[in-house]
Short mmCIF file of C-alpha atoms and ligand atoms in Angstrom, two decimals:
data_model
loop_
_atom_site.label_atom_id
_atom_site.label_comp_id
_atom_site.label_asym_id
_atom_site.label_seq_id
_atom_site.Cartn_x
_atom_site.Cartn_y
_atom_site.Cartn_z
CA MET A 1 115.28 137.91 113.72
CA MET A 2 113.55 134.51 113.74
CA ARG A 3 115.00 131.75 115.96
CA LYS A 4 117.04 129.09 114.18
CA ILE A 5 115.28 125.76 114.51
CA THR A 6 117.01 122.42 114.02
CA ILE A 7 116.07 118.77 113.70
CA VAL A 8 117.92 116.79 116.36
CA GLY A 9 116.29 113.37 116.17
CA ILE A 10 114.51 111.22 113.58
CA GLY A 11 112.56 107.97 113.65
CA HIS A 12 110.70 105.81 111.13
CA THR A 13 108.83 102.52 110.88
CA VAL A 14 108.98 100.35 107.82
CA PHE A 15 106.16 101.34 105.42
CA GLY A 16 103.82 98.61 104.21
CA ASN A 17 101.03 96.48 105.62
CA LEU A 18 101.14 96.98 109.40
CA SER A 19 97.53 95.98 110.04
CA ASP A 20 98.61 93.65 112.88
CA PHE A 21 99.30 96.75 114.96
CA ASP A 22 97.12 99.62 116.07
CA LEU A 23 97.59 103.22 114.95
CA VAL A 24 99.13 104.51 118.17
CA ASP A 25 101.44 101.46 118.32
CA ILE A 26 103.10 102.33 115.03
CA MET A 27 103.30 106.01 116.00
CA SER A 28 104.92 105.01 119.32
CA PHE A 29 107.46 102.89 117.49
CA ALA A 30 108.62 105.78 115.26
CA SER A 31 108.60 108.16 118.24
CA ALA A 32 110.72 105.84 120.39
CA ASN A 33 113.16 105.42 117.48
CA ALA A 34 113.52 109.19 117.32
CA LEU A 35 114.15 109.44 121.10
CA ASP A 36 116.98 106.95 120.63
CA ASP A 37 118.34 108.69 117.55
CA ALA A 38 118.41 111.96 119.52
CA ASP A 39 119.85 110.05 122.48
CA ILE A 40 117.30 111.44 124.94
CA ARG A 41 115.32 108.36 125.97
CA LYS A 42 116.22 109.03 129.63
CA GLU A 43 115.81 112.80 129.33
CA ARG A 44 112.66 112.50 127.16
CA LYS A 45 110.64 114.81 129.42
CA ILE A 46 112.52 117.79 127.97
CA ILE A 47 110.00 117.49 125.12
CA GLU A 48 107.44 120.19 125.88
CA GLN A 49 105.05 119.80 122.98
CA VAL A 50 103.96 116.97 120.63
CA PHE A 51 102.21 117.49 117.30
CA VAL A 52 100.67 114.40 115.75
CA SER A 53 99.67 114.24 112.09
CA ASN A 54 97.06 111.79 110.84
CA MET A 55 94.14 111.88 108.45
CA GLY A 56 92.01 108.78 109.03
CA GLY A 57 92.18 107.96 112.73
CA GLY A 58 88.59 108.99 113.24
CA MET A 59 87.15 107.65 109.99
CA ILE A 60 89.16 104.44 109.48
CA ASN A 61 90.46 103.42 112.90
CA HIS A 62 87.51 104.77 114.90
CA GLN A 63 89.84 106.51 117.29
CA ALA A 64 89.81 110.05 118.68
CA GLY A 65 92.26 111.89 120.93
CA ILE A 66 95.23 110.29 119.16
CA ALA A 67 97.82 112.84 120.29
CA SER A 68 96.96 112.36 123.95
CA SER A 69 97.07 108.61 123.51
CA LEU A 70 100.53 108.74 121.92
CA VAL A 71 101.99 110.98 124.63
CA SER A 72 100.79 108.57 127.29
CA ARG A 73 102.06 105.48 125.46
CA ILE A 74 105.63 106.80 125.23
CA ASP A 75 105.59 108.40 128.68
CA LEU A 76 105.91 112.03 127.66
CA GLU A 77 103.28 113.46 130.02
CA PRO A 78 102.76 116.30 130.88
CA ALA A 79 103.86 117.52 127.42
CA MET A 80 101.26 119.51 125.49
CA ALA A 81 99.80 117.54 122.58
CA GLU A 82 97.56 118.20 119.59
CA LEU A 83 96.50 116.50 116.34
CA VAL A 84 97.02 118.27 113.01
CA GLU A 85 94.94 117.21 110.00
CA ASN A 86 95.65 118.49 106.51
CA GLY A 87 94.86 115.45 104.39
CA PRO A 88 97.92 113.93 102.69
CA ALA A 89 99.96 117.02 103.73
CA SER A 90 99.17 116.57 107.45
CA GLY A 91 102.79 115.60 108.19
CA SER A 92 104.37 118.80 106.89
CA SER A 93 101.58 120.85 108.45
CA ALA A 94 102.38 119.32 111.86
CA LEU A 95 106.05 120.15 111.26
CA LYS A 96 105.04 123.71 110.39
CA CYS A 97 103.05 123.96 113.65
CA ALA A 98 106.12 122.74 115.55
CA PHE A 99 108.24 125.31 113.75
CA MET A 100 105.81 128.11 114.62
CA ALA A 101 105.55 126.98 118.26
CA ILE A 102 109.34 127.18 118.68
CA ALA A 103 109.70 130.36 116.61
CA SER A 104 107.13 132.07 118.84
CA GLY A 105 109.35 131.42 121.84
CA MET A 106 106.63 129.45 123.62
CA VAL A 107 108.61 126.19 123.64
CA ASP A 108 112.12 124.94 122.78
CA VAL A 109 111.77 121.19 122.16
CA VAL A 110 108.96 119.65 120.09
CA MET A 111 108.23 116.16 118.76
CA VAL A 112 106.34 115.69 115.48
CA THR A 113 104.96 112.22 114.78
CA GLY A 114 102.92 111.33 111.73
CA GLY A 115 101.19 108.03 111.15
CA GLU A 116 98.47 106.29 109.18
CA LEU A 117 96.93 102.83 109.36
CA MET A 118 94.58 102.10 106.47
CA ARG A 119 95.38 98.55 105.34
CA THR A 120 92.89 97.45 107.98
CA VAL A 121 90.02 98.27 105.58
CA THR A 122 89.31 97.11 102.00
CA GLY A 123 90.65 99.04 99.01
CA TRP A 124 87.04 99.92 98.18
CA LYS A 125 86.57 101.61 101.58
CA GLY A 126 90.07 103.13 101.57
CA THR A 127 89.46 104.78 98.18
CA ASP A 128 86.19 106.21 99.48
CA PHE A 129 87.92 107.53 102.62
CA VAL A 130 90.61 109.40 100.65
CA ALA A 131 87.98 110.74 98.21
CA SER A 132 86.25 112.42 101.15
CA LEU A 133 88.88 115.17 100.67
CA LEU A 134 87.02 116.28 97.55
CA HIS A 135 84.07 118.69 97.41
CA PRO A 136 81.23 116.64 98.92
CA GLU A 137 78.52 117.77 96.53
CA VAL A 138 80.05 118.59 93.15
CA GLU A 139 82.92 116.05 93.14
CA TYR A 140 82.71 113.26 95.76
CA ASN A 141 79.06 112.34 95.07
CA TYR A 142 79.90 111.33 91.51
CA GLY A 143 82.35 108.63 92.58
CA LEU A 144 85.24 110.90 91.68
CA THR A 145 88.49 110.11 93.49
CA LEU A 146 92.01 111.51 93.75
CA PRO A 147 93.25 109.00 91.13
CA ALA A 148 90.40 110.10 88.82
CA PHE A 149 91.56 113.72 88.99
CA ALA A 150 95.17 112.60 88.60
CA GLY A 151 94.15 110.68 85.46
CA MET A 152 92.45 113.75 83.94
CA PHE A 153 95.41 115.90 84.97
CA THR A 154 97.86 113.47 83.35
CA ARG A 155 95.92 113.43 80.09
CA MET A 156 95.76 117.24 79.94
CA TYR A 157 99.52 117.43 80.52
CA MET A 158 100.24 114.78 77.88
CA GLU A 159 98.08 116.57 75.32
CA ARG A 160 99.63 119.97 76.01
CA TYR A 161 103.30 119.05 76.41
CA GLY A 162 103.62 115.80 74.46
CA LEU A 163 104.55 113.68 77.47
CA THR A 164 104.39 109.95 76.68
CA GLU A 165 103.39 106.94 78.78
CA ARG A 166 106.95 105.65 78.35
CA GLU A 167 108.39 108.82 79.93
CA LEU A 168 105.97 108.44 82.84
CA ALA A 169 107.09 104.84 83.28
CA MET A 170 110.71 106.06 83.40
CA VAL A 171 109.88 108.14 86.49
CA ALA A 172 108.53 105.02 88.22
CA VAL A 173 111.63 103.02 87.26
CA LYS A 174 113.88 105.71 88.74
CA ASP A 175 111.84 105.88 91.97
CA HIS A 176 111.91 102.10 92.41
CA GLU A 177 115.67 102.10 91.85
CA ASN A 178 116.01 104.34 94.93
CA GLY A 179 113.26 102.65 96.94
CA ALA A 180 114.86 99.22 96.47
CA ARG A 181 117.81 100.51 98.50
CA ASN A 182 115.68 102.09 101.26
CA PRO A 183 115.08 99.65 104.14
CA TYR A 184 111.90 101.55 105.13
CA ALA A 185 110.29 101.42 101.67
CA HIS A 186 107.03 99.56 101.07
CA VAL A 187 107.91 98.20 97.61
CA ARG A 188 111.61 97.35 97.69
CA ILE A 189 111.67 95.79 94.24
CA PRO A 190 113.39 97.47 91.31
CA CYS A 191 111.28 97.51 88.15
CA THR A 192 112.42 97.80 84.56
CA LEU A 193 110.99 99.64 81.57
CA GLU A 194 110.78 96.22 79.89
CA ALA A 195 108.53 94.94 82.68
CA ILE A 196 106.16 97.92 82.92
CA HIS A 197 106.17 99.44 79.44
CA ASP A 198 108.31 98.00 76.64
CA GLY A 199 107.74 94.27 77.10
CA GLU A 200 105.06 92.22 75.39
CA ASN A 201 103.09 91.62 78.59
CA ALA A 202 103.93 94.93 80.23
CA HIS A 203 100.41 96.30 80.00
CA VAL A 204 98.94 93.19 81.60
CA VAL A 205 101.17 93.73 84.64
CA ASN A 206 100.90 97.50 84.47
CA ASN A 207 97.17 97.88 83.82
CA TYR A 208 95.12 101.08 83.68
CA ILE A 209 93.72 102.41 86.97
CA ALA A 210 92.55 105.86 85.84
CA GLU A 211 93.40 106.29 82.15
CA PRO A 212 96.05 107.23 81.14
CA LEU A 213 97.45 106.46 84.61
CA ARG A 214 98.53 102.87 85.15
CA LEU A 215 99.29 100.86 88.28
CA TYR A 216 102.96 101.95 88.18
CA GLY A 217 101.86 105.56 87.87
CA MET A 218 100.46 105.51 91.39
CA CYS A 219 101.70 104.98 94.94
CA PRO A 220 100.72 101.89 96.93
CA VAL A 221 98.37 102.04 99.93
CA SER A 222 100.69 101.92 102.94
CA ASP A 223 100.70 101.99 106.71
CA GLY A 224 103.55 103.54 108.64
CA ALA A 225 104.82 106.30 110.90
CA ALA A 226 107.71 108.75 111.10
CA THR A 227 108.99 111.17 113.75
CA LEU A 228 111.11 114.31 113.96
CA ILE A 229 112.40 116.00 117.13
CA LEU A 230 113.05 119.75 116.88
CA CYS A 231 115.02 122.09 119.13
CA ALA A 232 115.78 125.80 118.95
CA LEU A 233 119.48 126.35 118.28
CA ASP A 234 119.62 129.12 120.91
CA SER A 235 118.10 126.90 123.62
CA PRO A 236 120.18 125.69 126.57
CA LYS A 237 118.53 122.32 125.91
CA MET A 238 120.72 121.89 122.81
CA LYS A 239 123.26 120.45 125.28
CA TYR A 240 121.26 117.20 125.30
CA PHE A 241 121.65 116.73 121.55
CA LYS A 242 125.35 116.12 121.12
CA LYS A 243 125.26 112.75 119.36
CA LYS A 244 124.04 113.81 115.90
CA GLU A 245 124.69 116.82 113.72
CA PRO A 246 121.68 119.19 113.99
CA ILE A 247 120.03 119.92 110.64
CA LEU A 248 118.57 123.38 110.12
CA ILE A 249 115.01 124.00 108.91
CA SER A 250 115.99 126.95 106.74
CA GLY A 251 112.62 127.59 105.13
CA ILE A 252 109.03 126.47 105.44
CA GLY A 253 106.03 127.75 103.53
CA ALA A 254 102.49 126.70 102.68
CA ALA A 255 99.67 127.85 100.43
CA THR A 256 96.11 126.91 99.48
CA ASP A 257 94.17 126.80 96.20
CA THR A 258 90.49 126.31 95.18
CA HIS A 259 88.77 123.25 96.62
CA CYS A 260 86.94 122.45 93.36
CA ILE A 261 89.44 121.49 90.69
CA HIS A 262 87.16 122.62 87.85
CA ASN A 263 87.32 126.18 89.22
CA ARG A 264 91.04 126.61 88.46
CA LYS A 265 91.55 128.80 85.41
CA ASP A 266 94.33 126.56 84.16
CA PRO A 267 93.86 123.18 85.87
CA LEU A 268 97.47 122.27 84.99
CA GLU A 269 98.78 125.11 87.13
CA LEU A 270 99.47 124.05 90.71
CA LYS A 271 99.49 127.51 92.24
CA ALA A 272 99.67 126.31 95.85
CA VAL A 273 102.83 124.34 95.02
CA ARG A 274 104.46 127.36 93.44
CA LEU A 275 103.47 129.75 96.23
CA SER A 276 104.46 127.41 99.06
CA ALA A 277 107.88 126.95 97.44
CA GLU A 278 108.31 130.70 96.90
CA ARG A 279 107.53 131.30 100.57
CA ALA A 280 110.03 128.63 101.65
CA TYR A 281 112.75 129.96 99.29
CA GLU A 282 112.21 133.46 100.63
CA MET A 283 112.55 132.42 104.28
CA ALA A 284 115.68 130.39 103.47
CA GLY A 285 117.18 133.08 101.23
CA LEU A 286 117.70 130.43 98.56
CA LYS A 287 116.86 129.89 94.90
CA PRO A 288 115.88 126.72 93.01
CA MET A 289 119.46 126.33 91.76
CA ASP A 290 120.73 126.11 95.37
CA ILE A 291 118.76 122.92 96.09
CA SER A 292 120.92 119.77 96.05
CA PHE A 293 118.11 117.17 96.07
CA ALA A 294 114.36 116.99 96.66
CA GLU A 295 111.52 114.81 97.90
CA LEU A 296 108.47 115.64 95.77
CA HIS A 297 104.99 114.28 96.52
CA ASP A 298 104.65 111.69 93.73
CA ALA A 299 101.40 110.04 94.86
CA PHE A 300 100.98 109.94 91.07
CA VAL A 301 104.18 110.02 88.99
CA ILE A 302 102.88 112.94 86.94
CA LEU A 303 103.09 115.03 90.13
CA GLU A 304 106.85 114.52 90.43
CA LEU A 305 107.24 116.14 87.00
CA VAL A 306 104.77 118.99 87.49
CA ILE A 307 105.91 119.82 91.03
CA SER A 308 109.53 119.93 89.84
CA GLU A 309 108.43 122.53 87.28
CA GLU A 310 106.30 124.57 89.70
CA VAL A 311 109.13 124.87 92.26
CA GLY A 312 111.41 126.23 89.55
CA PHE A 313 113.75 123.30 88.87
CA PHE A 314 112.68 123.05 85.23
CA GLU A 315 110.70 125.08 82.74
CA ARG A 316 107.05 124.19 82.20
CA GLY A 317 106.75 121.04 80.10
CA LYS A 318 110.49 120.30 80.31
CA ALA A 319 110.74 118.06 83.38
CA LYS A 320 110.57 114.98 81.17
CA GLU A 321 113.90 115.96 79.59
CA ALA A 322 115.54 115.64 83.01
CA VAL A 323 114.06 112.17 83.36
CA GLU A 324 115.40 111.20 79.91
CA SER A 325 118.87 112.59 80.69
CA GLY A 326 119.06 110.97 84.12
CA ALA A 327 119.53 114.33 85.88
CA THR A 328 117.04 113.35 88.59
CA ARG A 329 118.59 109.95 89.31
CA ILE A 330 120.61 109.43 92.48
CA ASP A 331 123.89 110.21 90.63
CA GLY A 332 122.41 113.06 88.56
CA ASN A 333 122.86 116.76 89.30
CA LEU A 334 119.42 117.10 90.96
CA PRO A 335 118.34 113.78 92.48
CA ILE A 336 114.58 113.62 93.08
CA ASN A 337 112.84 111.21 95.44
CA THR A 338 116.02 109.63 96.74
CA SER A 339 113.89 107.70 99.27
CA GLY A 340 111.95 106.02 96.46
CA GLY A 341 109.26 108.67 96.77
CA LEU A 342 105.65 107.92 97.54
CA LYS A 343 105.70 105.68 94.49
CA SER A 344 108.07 103.09 95.92
CA LYS A 345 108.49 104.01 99.60
CA GLY A 346 104.71 104.22 100.06
CA HIS A 347 102.23 106.86 101.19
CA PRO A 348 100.78 106.48 104.69
CA LEU A 349 98.97 109.82 104.42
CA GLY A 350 99.63 111.39 107.83
CA ALA A 351 103.20 110.04 107.92
CA THR A 352 104.29 111.13 104.46
CA GLY A 353 105.32 114.74 105.11
CA VAL A 354 107.28 113.73 108.21
CA SER A 355 108.91 110.88 106.28
CA GLN A 356 109.96 113.24 103.46
CA VAL A 357 111.80 115.47 105.95
CA PHE A 358 113.24 112.37 107.69
CA GLU A 359 114.84 111.61 104.29
CA LEU A 360 116.18 115.19 103.96
CA VAL A 361 117.84 114.84 107.39
CA LYS A 362 119.31 111.43 106.55
CA GLN A 363 120.80 112.72 103.31
CA LEU A 364 122.15 115.93 104.88
CA ARG A 365 123.72 113.94 107.73
CA GLY A 366 125.28 111.62 105.16
CA GLU A 367 123.49 108.62 106.68
CA ALA A 368 121.62 107.33 103.62
CA GLU A 369 122.15 103.69 102.70
CA GLU A 370 124.72 102.40 100.25
CA GLY A 371 123.90 103.38 96.69
CA ARG A 372 121.40 106.12 97.52
CA GLN A 373 123.47 108.74 99.33
CA VAL A 374 123.53 112.05 97.46
CA LYS A 375 127.07 113.35 97.11
CA ASP A 376 127.80 116.22 99.53
CA PRO A 377 124.31 117.79 99.70
CA LYS A 378 123.84 121.30 101.17
CA HIS A 379 120.11 121.97 100.90
CA GLY A 380 117.20 119.54 100.48
CA MET A 381 113.59 120.38 99.66
CA ALA A 382 110.38 118.49 100.47
CA VAL A 383 107.02 119.25 98.87
CA ASN A 384 103.99 117.70 100.58
CA PHE A 385 100.79 117.93 98.52
CA GLY A 386 97.36 117.91 100.19
CA GLY A 387 94.05 117.26 98.46
CA PHE A 388 94.53 117.61 94.74
CA GLY A 389 96.91 120.50 95.26
CA ASN A 390 94.61 122.64 97.39
CA ASN A 391 96.90 122.75 100.43
CA VAL A 392 100.63 122.35 99.94
CA VAL A 393 103.59 122.65 102.32
CA THR A 394 107.22 123.08 101.24
CA THR A 395 110.13 122.60 103.63
CA ILE A 396 113.82 123.33 103.00
CA CYS A 397 116.45 121.78 105.27
CA SER A 398 120.10 122.76 105.25
CA LYS A 399 123.38 121.77 106.83
CA GLU A 400 123.97 124.19 109.72
CA MET B 1 72.05 122.00 94.50
CA ILE B 2 68.95 119.93 93.79
CA ASP B 3 65.70 121.64 94.66
CA PHE B 4 62.47 119.64 94.47
CA SER B 5 60.64 122.01 96.75
CA MET B 6 59.39 124.35 94.07
CA TYR B 7 55.77 123.45 93.49
CA GLY B 8 55.10 121.72 90.22
CA GLN B 9 58.71 121.15 89.35
CA LYS B 10 59.28 117.53 88.42
CA GLU B 11 62.66 117.50 86.73
CA PRO B 12 65.68 117.75 89.04
CA GLU B 13 68.08 120.50 88.08
CA VAL B 14 71.59 121.64 88.92
CA TYR B 15 71.96 125.35 89.57
CA ALA B 16 74.59 127.99 89.21
CA TYR B 17 74.27 130.99 91.54
CA LYS B 18 74.36 134.63 90.44
CA CYS B 19 75.86 137.37 92.61
CA PRO B 20 73.09 140.04 92.96
CA ASP B 21 75.65 142.88 93.12
CA CYS B 22 78.02 142.17 90.22
CA GLY B 23 76.26 139.40 88.30
CA THR B 24 79.09 136.88 88.42
CA LEU B 25 77.95 133.24 88.08
CA TYR B 26 79.25 130.48 90.34
CA TYR B 27 79.17 126.70 90.52
CA PRO B 28 79.07 125.61 93.26
CA ALA B 29 77.74 128.59 95.24
CA PRO B 30 80.33 130.40 97.35
CA MET B 31 79.47 132.21 100.57
CA ILE B 32 81.33 135.35 99.46
CA CYS B 33 81.60 136.65 95.88
CA LYS B 34 85.21 136.28 94.69
CA LYS B 35 84.84 139.36 92.52
CA CYS B 36 82.99 141.96 94.60
CA GLY B 37 82.83 140.45 98.09
CA ALA B 38 79.02 140.35 98.29
CA ARG B 39 77.66 137.87 100.81
CA ARG B 40 75.28 135.06 100.06
CA ASP B 41 72.75 134.25 102.74
CA PRO B 42 71.11 130.86 102.13
CA SER B 43 68.17 131.92 104.31
CA GLY B 44 67.71 135.16 102.40
CA VAL B 45 66.98 136.94 105.71
CA ILE B 46 69.97 139.22 106.27
CA PHE B 47 71.28 139.57 102.73
CA SER B 48 69.37 139.33 99.46
CA SER B 49 69.22 135.83 97.95
CA TRP B 50 71.24 134.92 94.92
CA GLU B 51 69.35 134.01 91.79
CA GLN B 52 69.49 130.31 90.87
CA VAL B 53 70.29 129.77 87.22
CA PRO B 54 69.78 126.24 85.82
CA LEU B 55 73.12 124.88 84.57
CA GLY B 56 73.25 122.36 81.75
CA GLY B 57 72.97 122.00 77.99
CA LYS B 58 75.75 122.42 75.50
CA CYS B 59 79.29 122.06 76.79
CA LYS B 60 82.84 121.16 75.72
CA LEU B 61 84.96 118.34 77.15
CA LEU B 62 88.20 119.66 78.73
CA ALA B 63 89.54 116.50 80.37
CA TRP B 64 88.44 112.91 80.88
CA THR B 65 89.42 109.59 82.40
CA ARG B 66 88.16 106.02 82.67
CA VAL B 67 88.50 104.77 86.26
CA TYR B 68 88.75 101.08 87.16
CA ALA B 69 89.31 101.42 90.91
CA LEU B 70 86.06 102.94 92.15
CA PRO B 71 85.18 103.85 95.73
CA GLU B 72 82.69 102.13 98.00
CA GLY B 73 79.16 102.46 96.66
CA PHE B 74 80.06 102.06 92.98
CA ASP B 75 79.85 98.40 92.03
CA VAL B 76 80.68 98.43 88.30
CA LYS B 77 83.84 97.53 86.34
CA TYR B 78 84.61 101.10 85.41
CA LEU B 79 83.16 104.59 85.07
CA LEU B 80 84.14 107.55 82.90
CA PHE B 81 84.45 111.06 84.30
CA GLY B 82 85.01 114.40 82.68
CA ILE B 83 85.43 118.13 83.27
CA VAL B 84 83.41 120.32 80.88
CA GLU B 85 83.06 124.00 80.11
CA PHE B 86 79.58 125.44 79.46
CA GLU B 87 78.81 128.22 77.00
CA ASN B 88 78.54 130.71 79.87
CA GLY B 89 82.13 129.91 80.84
CA LEU B 90 81.30 127.90 83.99
CA ARG B 91 82.92 124.51 84.42
CA ALA B 92 81.81 121.33 86.14
CA SER B 93 83.01 117.81 86.84
CA GLY B 94 80.67 114.87 86.30
CA ARG B 95 79.98 111.48 84.82
CA LEU B 96 80.75 110.89 81.16
CA LEU B 97 78.41 108.59 79.20
CA VAL B 98 80.50 108.50 76.00
CA ASP B 99 82.64 105.37 75.88
CA ASN B 100 85.29 106.62 73.44
CA PRO B 101 85.53 110.35 74.14
CA HIS B 102 88.12 112.84 72.93
CA THR B 103 89.22 116.12 74.48
CA GLY B 104 87.46 119.11 72.95
CA MET B 105 84.34 117.24 71.82
CA GLU B 106 80.90 118.86 72.14
CA LEU B 107 78.64 117.33 74.74
CA GLU B 108 75.20 117.78 76.26
CA ALA B 109 74.96 118.00 80.06
CA LYS B 110 71.93 116.12 81.33
CA ILE B 111 70.83 115.51 84.89
CA GLY B 112 70.62 111.94 86.12
CA VAL B 113 71.15 109.70 89.14
CA VAL B 114 74.88 109.60 89.83
CA LYS B 115 74.75 107.73 93.12
CA GLU B 116 72.16 105.48 94.69
CA LYS B 117 72.01 105.53 98.43
CA VAL B 118 69.53 103.75 100.70
CA GLY B 119 66.33 105.74 100.50
CA GLU B 120 67.91 108.52 98.46
CA ASP B 121 69.01 109.02 94.88
CA ILE B 122 71.66 111.64 94.26
CA TYR B 123 71.31 113.60 91.03
CA GLY B 124 74.09 115.27 89.11
CA PHE B 125 75.63 115.92 85.70
CA MET B 126 75.75 113.21 83.03
CA PHE B 127 77.67 114.34 79.96
CA ASP B 128 76.48 112.69 76.75
CA ILE B 129 76.73 113.02 72.97
CA ARG B 130 74.70 115.93 71.66
ZN1 ZN C 1 79.76 139.91 93.14
#
């Protein structure tokens, strides 16, 4: 029987342009917030292990040994510390490492901190840095980027399932509605269909980035950090965590797919998403219909739709109907991206997976802000998408 | 991928690789055959080398996009990209030279300079009208 593992503390920085700070500063800020949330600032040395998630520390910030640096900055020595890198899914991968470390019995209390600082370089350089995830020879060399593949993916989906640009814009409107109420979100401005699609000047504001994907079809470039503190439910150390209700990690699963996108038989199938979700459902003993709300990796709005289909919420090609009907809005029967999603909250690569689970915990505790609290949720799911779907992690959190 | 070393060969080419045991073609070359598990040894010392088969010619456009936000090293307003399928069933991503493409159209895969670096030109697929 696997140990039950709970989340006992959470921390977050605001997402946005934090280029006045350094990478470990923003990670320290989220980590310290989590120590306070867990009410263990004085007893912080009970943390035995720290996993840090980040993608660009070496390439963008010219910094190595980030995990050791963080531990020292928040006075957690002699805790063990390592960096986990899995592209834009680094955060959930670090959480998965923490989960495995506790499940193995090696440790009881683990901190997971994810962070990214990329507004310190130009958009031109930042785009190149993220594109380094692609195959170096047969993709990256051409000037191909993640948005380029997302554009091609969007067009294929539109042509096969009849999705329209207006329906895509509706996803963005819904995400911004939630993000506007999230104090941590990067873009806290609601947007209307009139402004980004229907209006006369809409397409001047909402211009093409990678046809048919427009500006409002993509997440902003954000800095930020988020932290989770985990403890085994059977550990005597649970006595330190009395202030907040512990939230159970009921399932966690991951899967990989081909590195080269052209080598997928059906490029519209995101097999790693489906498999990672199946593995998480199996561990949790749950089915898609049991999930009360979800955070899905909408770096591009098309991904919110396709991921929601791959994890079994909707039939293939039908996710747009849920957007039309309002089922995925905060007051619908399956709210999606209650935090604003990557689209509105922002996407600091290494922080994103941790931030998604931070949102699950907030919702399950009933601590979400006015106007974006899901009514009486039982189980929340987070899907964190690495590369263009070649390494995906799904986490399910539940009320204990 | 690009091999200028063969004596007398002037035109750069892009190659697919053929598994010597089961004949399956790959682009790019894997280290282990997906189908039969045969190993590729780039040095050709321990295991037999895989035959290089020039990849190009007639192909069909499966997906395309026009990108306005290009990465460092690409200083133009926009570029078009596409994924194509060749007649032998292999697929590849590359640059698209057609300005008003449509999915399913027939194209010709040529080899050209896709990226200019200091002291080095990088060759790759350019998909154009047949
Ligand atoms: Zn073979």
